[in-house]
Short mmCIF file of C-alpha atoms and ligand atoms in Angstrom, two decimals:
data_model
loop_
_atom_site.label_atom_id
_atom_site.label_comp_id
_atom_site.label_asym_id
_atom_site.label_seq_id
_atom_site.Cartn_x
_atom_site.Cartn_y
_atom_site.Cartn_z
CA UNK Y 142 -4.89 -19.48 8.00
CA UNK Y 143 -8.20 -17.77 8.09
CA UNK Y 144 -7.84 -15.77 12.09
CA UNK Y 145 -11.21 -14.52 12.70
CA UNK Y 146 -13.68 -16.23 10.37
CA UNK Y 147 -16.78 -13.98 11.89
CA UNK Y 148 -14.59 -10.73 10.90
CA UNK Y 149 -13.53 -11.59 7.92
CA UNK Y 150 -17.28 -12.78 6.76
CA UNK Y 151 -18.12 -9.12 8.19
CA UNK Y 152 -15.93 -7.81 6.21
CA UNK Y 153 -16.44 -8.89 2.64
CA UNK Y 154 -19.96 -8.32 3.72
CA UNK Y 155 -19.12 -4.86 3.46
CA UNK Y 156 -17.10 -5.04 0.62
CA UNK Y 157 -13.81 -5.68 1.76
CA UNK Y 158 -12.23 -7.94 -1.09
CA UNK Y 159 -10.23 -10.54 -0.08
CA UNK Y 160 -6.98 -10.41 1.97
CA UNK Y 161 -4.15 -9.46 -0.92
CA UNK Y 162 -1.77 -12.77 0.75
CA UNK Y 163 -4.97 -15.13 -0.76
CA UNK Y 164 -3.98 -14.42 -4.03
CA UNK Y 165 -0.18 -15.87 -3.87
CA UNK Y 166 -0.06 -18.41 -0.53
CA UNK Y 167 0.54 -22.01 -1.47
CA UNK Y 168 -1.27 -22.79 1.16
CA UNK Y 169 -4.54 -21.15 0.31
CA UNK Y 170 -4.18 -22.70 -3.17
CA UNK Y 171 -3.97 -26.41 -1.66
CA UNK Y 172 -6.66 -25.51 0.41
CA UNK Y 173 -8.80 -24.20 -2.91
CA UNK Y 174 -8.03 -27.59 -4.62
CA UNK Y 175 -9.53 -29.56 -1.74
CA UNK Y 176 -12.31 -27.56 -0.73
CA UNK Y 177 -13.35 -26.18 -4.28
CA UNK Y 178 -11.82 -27.60 -7.21
CA UNK Y 179 -12.53 -31.55 -6.45
CA UNK Y 180 -16.20 -30.89 -5.49
CA UNK Y 181 -17.14 -28.36 -8.32
CA UNK Y 182 -18.74 -28.91 -11.96
CA UNK Y 183 -15.54 -27.49 -14.34
CA UNK Y 184 -15.52 -27.61 -18.20
CA UNK Y 185 -13.69 -30.43 -19.57
CA UNK Y 186 -13.93 -30.33 -23.25
CA UNK Y 187 -16.47 -31.01 -25.86
CA UNK Y 188 -18.95 -34.02 -26.63
CA UNK Y 189 -17.40 -33.80 -30.60
CA UNK Y 190 -14.17 -35.13 -29.10
CA UNK Y 191 -16.01 -38.41 -27.91
CA UNK Y 192 -18.05 -38.40 -29.90
CA UNK Y 193 -17.40 -42.00 -31.54
CA UNK Y 194 -16.78 -45.38 -29.05
CA UNK Y 195 -13.37 -45.72 -28.42
CA UNK Y 196 -13.09 -41.89 -28.64
CA UNK Y 197 -11.53 -40.28 -26.10
CA UNK Y 198 -9.62 -36.78 -24.27
CA UNK Y 199 -7.40 -35.74 -21.49
CA UNK Y 200 -8.31 -32.72 -19.61
CA UNK Y 201 -7.57 -30.66 -16.26
CA UNK Y 202 -10.19 -30.38 -12.82
CA UNK Y 203 -8.36 -27.65 -11.17
CA UNK Y 204 -5.43 -29.37 -11.19
CA UNK Y 205 -6.85 -32.75 -10.85
CA UNK Y 206 -5.78 -34.61 -14.87
CA UNK Y 207 -8.99 -36.68 -16.25
CA UNK Y 208 -9.67 -38.78 -19.14
CA UNK Y 209 -13.37 -38.64 -20.93
CA UNK Y 210 -13.98 -41.72 -23.04
CA UNK Y 211 -16.90 -43.29 -24.82
CA UNK Y 212 -17.07 -46.89 -24.68
CA UNK Y 213 -17.79 -49.58 -26.20
CA UNK Y 214 -21.35 -49.10 -25.21
CA UNK Y 215 -21.47 -45.60 -25.97
CA UNK Y 216 -21.85 -44.42 -22.49
CA UNK Y 217 -19.66 -41.40 -22.06
CA UNK Y 218 -17.29 -42.07 -18.94
CA UNK Y 219 -14.67 -39.63 -17.01
CA UNK Y 220 -12.33 -40.91 -14.75
CA UNK Y 221 -9.30 -39.14 -12.45
CA UNK Y 222 -6.04 -40.04 -15.57
CA UNK Y 223 -4.00 -41.10 -12.45
CA UNK Y 224 -2.91 -44.62 -12.28
CA UNK Y 225 -3.79 -47.33 -9.60
CA UNK Y 226 -0.65 -49.00 -9.78
CA UNK Y 227 1.75 -46.07 -8.75
CA UNK Y 228 0.81 -42.77 -10.12
CA UNK Y 229 1.91 -42.69 -13.72
CA UNK Y 230 -0.34 -39.68 -15.60
CA UNK Y 231 -2.20 -43.07 -17.61
CA UNK Y 232 -2.97 -41.10 -20.75
CA UNK Y 233 -1.69 -38.07 -23.06
CA UNK Y 234 -3.58 -35.48 -24.86
CA UNK Y 235 -6.37 -37.26 -26.73
CA UNK Y 236 -7.14 -40.74 -29.58
CA UNK Y 237 -9.70 -43.53 -30.15
CA UNK Y 238 -8.31 -46.80 -29.14
CA UNK Y 239 -10.15 -49.73 -27.41
CA UNK Y 240 -8.51 -49.90 -24.02
CA UNK Y 241 -5.69 -46.78 -22.53
CA UNK Y 242 -2.43 -48.59 -20.95
CA UNK Y 243 -0.22 -46.35 -18.68
CA UNK Y 244 3.20 -45.83 -20.18
CA UNK Y 245 5.11 -47.06 -17.03
CA UNK Y 246 4.67 -50.38 -16.07
CA UNK Y 247 1.41 -51.08 -18.87
CA UNK Y 248 -1.36 -51.74 -16.86
CA UNK Y 249 -4.28 -51.46 -19.42
CA UNK Y 250 -7.71 -50.53 -18.67
CA UNK Y 251 -10.82 -50.41 -20.77
CA UNK Y 252 -12.63 -47.13 -21.94
CA UNK Y 253 -15.62 -47.87 -18.68
CA UNK Y 254 -12.25 -47.43 -16.61
CA UNK Y 255 -12.16 -51.48 -15.64
CA UNK Y 256 -8.58 -52.63 -15.62
CA UNK Y 257 -8.29 -54.93 -18.27
CA UNK Y 258 -4.15 -56.54 -17.98
CA UNK Y 259 -1.36 -55.74 -15.50
CA UNK Y 260 2.06 -57.91 -16.68
CA UNK Y 261 2.78 -60.50 -14.33
CA UNK Y 262 -0.35 -59.73 -12.28
CA UNK Y 263 -0.45 -63.62 -12.81
CA UNK Y 264 2.21 -64.18 -10.14
CA UNK Y 265 -0.11 -62.62 -7.77
CA UNK Y 266 -2.20 -64.87 -6.00
CA UNK Y 267 -4.68 -62.77 -4.75
CA UNK Y 268 -4.55 -59.63 -7.14
CA UNK Y 269 -8.28 -58.17 -7.88
CA UNK Y 270 -8.18 -56.68 -10.76
CA UNK Y 271 -11.58 -54.97 -9.78
CA UNK Y 272 -9.88 -53.66 -7.14
CA UNK Y 273 -7.74 -51.03 -9.26
CA UNK Y 274 -10.43 -49.73 -12.23
CA UNK Y 275 -9.76 -46.09 -12.74
CA UNK Y 276 -11.75 -43.63 -10.76
CA UNK Y 277 -14.80 -42.46 -12.26
CA UNK Y 278 -15.62 -38.63 -11.89
CA UNK Y 279 -18.74 -37.30 -12.29
CA UNK Y 280 -19.29 -36.08 -16.00
CA UNK Y 281 -23.09 -34.69 -17.86
CA UNK Y 282 -23.09 -32.13 -21.02
CA UNK Y 283 -25.45 -29.55 -22.26
CA UNK Y 284 -25.47 -28.73 -26.35
CA UNK Y 285 -21.47 -29.66 -27.26
CA UNK Y 286 -20.12 -29.31 -23.43
CA UNK Y 287 -18.63 -31.53 -21.13
CA UNK Y 288 -18.73 -30.76 -17.57
CA UNK Y 289 -16.65 -32.77 -14.96
CA UNK Y 290 -16.73 -32.95 -10.82
CA UNK Y 291 -14.26 -34.98 -9.25
CA UNK Y 292 -16.93 -35.28 -6.00
CA UNK Y 293 -19.07 -37.98 -6.51
CA UNK Y 294 -21.46 -37.42 -4.41
CA UNK Y 295 -22.59 -33.74 -5.16
CA UNK Y 296 -25.68 -32.86 -6.87
CA UNK Y 297 -25.38 -32.83 -10.56
CA UNK Y 298 -24.90 -30.55 -13.25
CA UNK Y 299 -28.60 -29.65 -14.00
CA UNK Y 300 -28.71 -28.14 -10.48
CA UNK Y 301 -25.21 -26.42 -10.44
CA UNK Y 302 -26.19 -24.69 -13.99
CA UNK Y 303 -29.16 -23.61 -12.48
CA UNK Y 304 -30.66 -20.09 -14.49
CA UNK Y 305 -27.54 -20.60 -16.72
CA UNK Y 306 -29.26 -22.50 -19.72
CA UNK Y 307 -32.92 -20.22 -19.34
CA UNK Y 308 -30.42 -16.79 -19.98
CA UNK Y 309 -29.14 -18.52 -22.70
CA UNK Y 310 -31.93 -19.32 -24.52
CA UNK Y 311 -33.44 -16.76 -23.88
CA UNK Y 312 -30.42 -14.90 -25.36
CA UNK Y 313 -31.61 -16.71 -29.05
CA UNK Y 314 -28.71 -19.11 -28.99
CA UNK Y 315 -29.63 -22.84 -30.49
CA UNK Y 316 -27.28 -25.01 -28.17
CA UNK Y 317 -27.94 -27.71 -30.37
CA UNK Y 318 -26.48 -25.32 -33.27
CA UNK Y 319 -23.53 -24.63 -32.18
CA UNK Y 320 -20.94 -26.50 -33.84
CA UNK Y 321 -16.73 -25.98 -32.49
CA UNK Y 322 -14.57 -23.11 -34.63
CA UNK Y 323 -11.45 -22.52 -32.38
CA UNK Y 324 -9.15 -23.78 -29.38
CA UNK Y 325 -7.09 -20.60 -28.06
CA UNK Y 326 -4.87 -21.61 -25.01
CA UNK Y 327 -3.63 -18.95 -22.49
CA UNK Y 328 -1.31 -18.80 -19.45
CA UNK Y 329 -0.85 -15.71 -17.02
CA UNK Y 330 1.08 -14.71 -14.00
CA UNK Y 331 -2.04 -13.66 -12.08
CA UNK Y 332 -4.05 -16.37 -9.26
CA UNK Y 333 -7.41 -17.92 -10.73
CA UNK Y 334 -9.34 -15.59 -8.79
CA UNK Y 335 -7.83 -12.57 -9.95
CA UNK Y 336 -8.75 -13.55 -13.43
CA UNK Y 337 -11.99 -14.97 -12.33
CA UNK Y 338 -13.12 -11.57 -10.73
CA UNK Y 339 -11.80 -8.81 -13.44
CA UNK Y 340 -14.24 -11.35 -15.22
CA UNK Y 341 -17.07 -10.33 -13.21
CA UNK Y 342 -17.33 -6.91 -13.47
CA UNK Y 343 -17.06 -4.47 -16.74
CA UNK Y 344 -16.72 -0.98 -14.23
CA UNK Y 345 -12.84 -1.67 -15.82
CA UNK Y 346 -14.39 -1.42 -19.58
CA UNK Y 347 -14.99 2.10 -20.19
CA UNK Y 348 -10.99 2.49 -19.36
CA UNK Y 349 -10.07 -0.77 -20.12
CA UNK Y 350 -11.39 -2.06 -23.20
CA UNK Y 351 -12.22 1.52 -25.58
CA UNK Y 352 -13.41 -1.54 -28.56
CA UNK Y 353 -15.31 -3.37 -26.66
CA UNK Y 354 -17.47 -0.65 -25.14
CA UNK Y 355 -17.63 0.76 -28.86
CA UNK Y 356 -19.73 -2.85 -29.26
CA UNK Y 357 -21.72 -2.86 -26.14
CA UNK Y 358 -23.27 -0.01 -23.77
CA UNK Y 359 -21.05 0.28 -20.38
CA UNK Y 360 -22.79 2.36 -18.99
CA UNK Y 361 -24.16 0.91 -15.78
CA UNK Y 362 -28.27 1.62 -16.39
CA UNK Y 363 -27.50 -0.27 -19.71
CA UNK Y 364 -25.22 -3.22 -18.25
CA UNK Y 365 -27.21 -5.05 -16.16
CA UNK Y 366 -25.52 -7.62 -13.36
CA UNK Y 367 -27.16 -10.98 -11.74
CA UNK Y 368 -26.33 -13.57 -9.57
CA UNK Y 369 -28.45 -16.54 -8.30
CA UNK Y 370 -26.45 -19.60 -6.53
CA UNK Y 371 -23.80 -20.89 -8.37
CA UNK Y 372 -23.76 -18.30 -11.17
CA UNK Y 373 -23.16 -14.77 -11.59
CA UNK Y 374 -24.20 -12.69 -14.74
CA UNK Y 375 -23.61 -9.85 -17.29
CA UNK Y 376 -25.82 -8.84 -19.68
CA UNK Y 377 -25.03 -6.12 -22.56
CA UNK Y 378 -26.76 -4.29 -25.33
CA UNK Y 379 -24.70 -3.65 -28.35
CA UNK Y 380 -25.05 -0.09 -28.84
CA UNK Y 381 -26.93 1.43 -32.41
CA UNK Y 382 -24.04 3.11 -33.84
CA UNK Y 383 -22.24 -0.34 -34.00
CA UNK Y 384 -25.24 -2.01 -35.36
CA UNK Y 385 -25.85 0.47 -37.75
CA UNK Y 386 -22.22 -0.32 -39.11
CA UNK Y 387 -20.74 2.93 -37.66
CA UNK Y 388 -16.61 1.78 -38.87
CA UNK Y 389 -15.77 2.28 -35.49
CA UNK Y 390 -16.65 -0.55 -33.54
CA UNK Y 391 -14.62 -3.58 -33.62
CA UNK Y 392 -16.81 -6.17 -35.63
CA UNK Y 393 -20.99 -5.10 -36.40
CA UNK Y 394 -22.43 -6.82 -33.83
CA UNK Y 395 -26.54 -7.40 -35.33
CA UNK Y 396 -27.64 -10.86 -36.21
CA UNK Y 397 -30.34 -12.85 -34.62
CA UNK Y 398 -28.17 -12.40 -31.40
CA UNK Y 399 -29.32 -9.42 -29.62
CA UNK Y 400 -27.92 -9.21 -26.41
CA UNK Y 401 -24.94 -10.29 -24.95
CA UNK Y 402 -23.94 -12.32 -21.82
CA UNK Y 403 -21.15 -12.89 -20.18
CA UNK Y 404 -21.71 -15.62 -16.93
CA UNK Y 405 -19.37 -17.57 -14.64
CA UNK Y 406 -20.03 -20.63 -13.42
CA UNK Y 407 -19.04 -21.15 -9.81
CA UNK Y 408 -15.61 -20.88 -9.34
CA UNK Y 409 -13.92 -20.90 -13.17
CA UNK Y 410 -16.28 -22.09 -15.94
CA UNK Y 411 -17.66 -19.13 -18.25
CA UNK Y 412 -19.63 -18.86 -20.68
CA UNK Y 413 -20.16 -16.15 -23.46
CA UNK Y 414 -22.28 -15.07 -25.81
CA UNK Y 415 -21.45 -12.41 -27.94
CA UNK Y 416 -24.31 -10.09 -29.93
CA UNK Y 417 -24.12 -10.81 -33.76
CA UNK Y 418 -24.81 -14.03 -35.28
CA UNK Y 419 -25.21 -17.93 -33.66
CA UNK Y 420 -22.48 -18.20 -31.39
CA UNK Y 421 -21.11 -19.66 -28.08
CA UNK Y 422 -17.69 -19.56 -26.24
CA UNK Y 423 -16.61 -21.32 -23.05
CA UNK Y 424 -13.19 -20.96 -20.98
CA UNK Y 425 -11.83 -22.58 -17.82
CA UNK Y 426 -9.18 -20.68 -16.16
CA UNK Y 427 -7.12 -23.19 -13.50
CA UNK Y 428 -4.17 -22.53 -11.07
CA UNK Y 429 -0.99 -23.66 -12.23
CA UNK Y 430 1.03 -23.00 -8.55
CA UNK Y 431 0.98 -19.83 -7.00
CA UNK Y 432 -0.19 -16.56 -8.58
CA UNK Y 433 0.07 -18.11 -11.83
CA UNK Y 434 -2.92 -19.61 -14.28
CA UNK Y 435 -3.46 -21.35 -17.60
CA UNK Y 436 -6.02 -21.61 -19.42
CA UNK Y 437 -8.03 -22.81 -22.82
CA UNK Y 438 -11.12 -20.53 -24.90
CA UNK Y 439 -13.41 -23.35 -27.04
CA UNK Y 440 -15.99 -20.99 -29.88
CA UNK Y 441 -18.78 -21.96 -31.23
CA UNK Y 442 -20.37 -20.86 -34.10
CA UNK Y 443 -23.59 -22.28 -35.75
CA UNK Y 444 -22.48 -23.97 -38.66
CA UNK Y 445 -23.87 -21.44 -41.73
CA UNK Y 446 -21.19 -18.04 -39.88
CA UNK Y 447 -18.85 -17.49 -41.89
CA UNK Y 448 -15.37 -18.19 -41.32
CA UNK Y 449 -14.66 -14.00 -42.03
CA UNK Y 450 -17.78 -13.71 -39.41
CA UNK Y 451 -16.29 -15.85 -36.65
CA UNK Y 452 -12.41 -14.47 -37.05
CA UNK Y 453 -13.82 -11.29 -36.44
CA UNK Y 454 -15.82 -11.94 -33.36
CA UNK Y 455 -12.67 -14.09 -32.04
CA UNK Y 456 -10.56 -11.24 -33.22
CA UNK Y 457 -12.75 -9.38 -30.63
CA UNK Y 458 -13.06 -11.61 -27.65
CA UNK Y 459 -9.01 -12.33 -28.24
CA UNK Y 460 -8.39 -8.58 -28.45
CA UNK Y 461 -10.45 -8.16 -24.37
CA UNK Y 462 -9.14 -11.05 -23.69
CA UNK Y 463 -5.24 -9.57 -24.38
CA UNK Y 464 -6.44 -5.95 -22.80
CA UNK Y 465 -7.65 -8.66 -19.95
CA UNK Y 466 -4.61 -10.25 -19.19
CA UNK Y 467 -2.37 -6.63 -18.86
CA UNK Y 468 -5.12 -6.07 -16.54
CA UNK Y 469 -4.81 -9.36 -14.07
CA UNK Y 470 -0.64 -9.66 -14.24
CA UNK Y 471 -0.45 -5.96 -13.21
CA UNK Y 472 -2.97 -6.12 -9.84
CA UNK Y 473 -0.80 -9.90 -9.20
CA UNK Y 474 1.84 -7.80 -9.35
CA UNK Y 475 -0.09 -5.19 -6.76
CA UNK Y 476 -1.31 -7.87 -4.52
CA UNK Y 477 2.20 -9.45 -4.35
CA UNK Y 478 4.12 -5.99 -2.53
CA UNK Y 479 1.64 -7.02 0.17
CA UNK Y 480 0.93 -3.11 0.57
CA UNK Y 481 -2.34 -3.13 0.19
CA UNK Y 482 -3.15 -5.79 2.18
CA UNK Y 483 -7.53 -5.43 1.93
CA UNK Y 484 -9.45 -3.70 -1.59
CA UNK Y 485 -12.43 -1.95 -1.41
CA UNK Y 486 -15.36 -2.80 -3.74
CA UNK Y 487 -17.93 -0.31 -5.24
CA UNK Y 488 -20.86 -3.03 -4.74
CA UNK Y 489 -23.12 -1.13 -7.34
CA UNK Y 490 -20.76 -1.91 -9.98
CA UNK Y 491 -19.05 -5.32 -8.12
CA UNK Y 492 -21.38 -6.74 -6.71
CA UNK Y 493 -20.57 -10.07 -8.98
CA UNK Y 494 -17.27 -10.18 -7.14
CA UNK Y 495 -18.46 -9.40 -4.10
CA UNK Y 496 -20.86 -13.17 -4.09
CA UNK Y 497 -18.00 -15.06 -5.71
CA UNK Y 498 -15.13 -13.97 -3.07
CA UNK Y 499 -17.69 -15.21 -0.66
CA UNK Y 500 -17.81 -18.96 -2.40
CA UNK Y 501 -14.43 -18.54 -2.16
CA UNK Y 502 -14.96 -17.76 1.47
CA UNK Y 503 -17.08 -20.06 2.89
CA UNK Y 504 -15.78 -22.96 0.75
CA UNK Y 505 -12.15 -22.37 1.98
CA UNK Y 506 -13.90 -21.70 5.86
CA UNK Y 507 -16.02 -25.18 6.25
CA UNK Y 508 -13.04 -26.85 5.70
S1 LIG Z 1265 2.07 -46.67 -12.75
FE1 LIG Z 1265 0.83 -47.38 -14.08
S2 LIG Z 1265 1.03 -49.43 -15.00
FE2 LIG Z 1265 2.97 -48.47 -13.21
FE1 LIG Z 1266 -11.81 -7.33 -19.18
#
């Protein structure tokens, strides 16, 4: 699959992109599941969804179904949401109850993952309940955000987040003041990598995001990029005319947050802070078969931010998202032709894509 590892590694170092075929190849996607999505920290949902003992919600890490619970003792847990009996999905949606019951044969698990009852198991002389708990995954929180990692053996969330909490704090956002406002879900006809790569550069902003470019100074000397470990960051400054309320920008970015920040946590979680009143949004883009992705954005604001102000900012972000959907779907169609087998990055503006592609490449090459 990777014909010549060193050759491709060198090509990436020189600014070549990953091969176009990697964005639609089912075999690559299977390897990504194993080499990337099963071993990385991903946004799962919100702490308010498991506020009380007995609360639980379902989510997906990559393509692994996960259920996040708060058990009787108050501990937040996360498990692979697959029954230990014969593999039915255990929980659907979200809820509040003492136990999770598989709808197939009614094996019933506590919110601590332990198998409590299994009909007719008393007829089996050596049936060992302890051997069939739900499989745990790592879970941790940052402010109102819950993250999971299917791999129990890799370092914790704090190490993965690296510089991210410091960046967000420096933007002026106090994570403890954020409350959930709204979720938006989407589906796109593009590979998750196309979507992430599009997120990682603002080279396209002057061309493709006229509204965004009226709010944020997208000049390469003003719009800064940096990468550090598993985090790739972009920092944007609002334009003075927009701050002065010139009426041309889609919203007025004045407020206590004076810098926009857009961060990717490898591999597929993005954390966004807009200039303006206290806000943060987070999204995860997940593969949904070759060449297709699904995702959701959760918008958080400080409690006191009016619905009108929040609406303006979410509309702004959603408009950028719509423009991006069109871009990435057109890229996917172009890649699928196979006529341009490898692209070329402009590293001064697109080095975060190079950083991302090298992480993809090394993850797959390693296995
Ligand atoms: S598969 Fe869950 S009870 Fe049978
Ligand atoms: Fe964009």
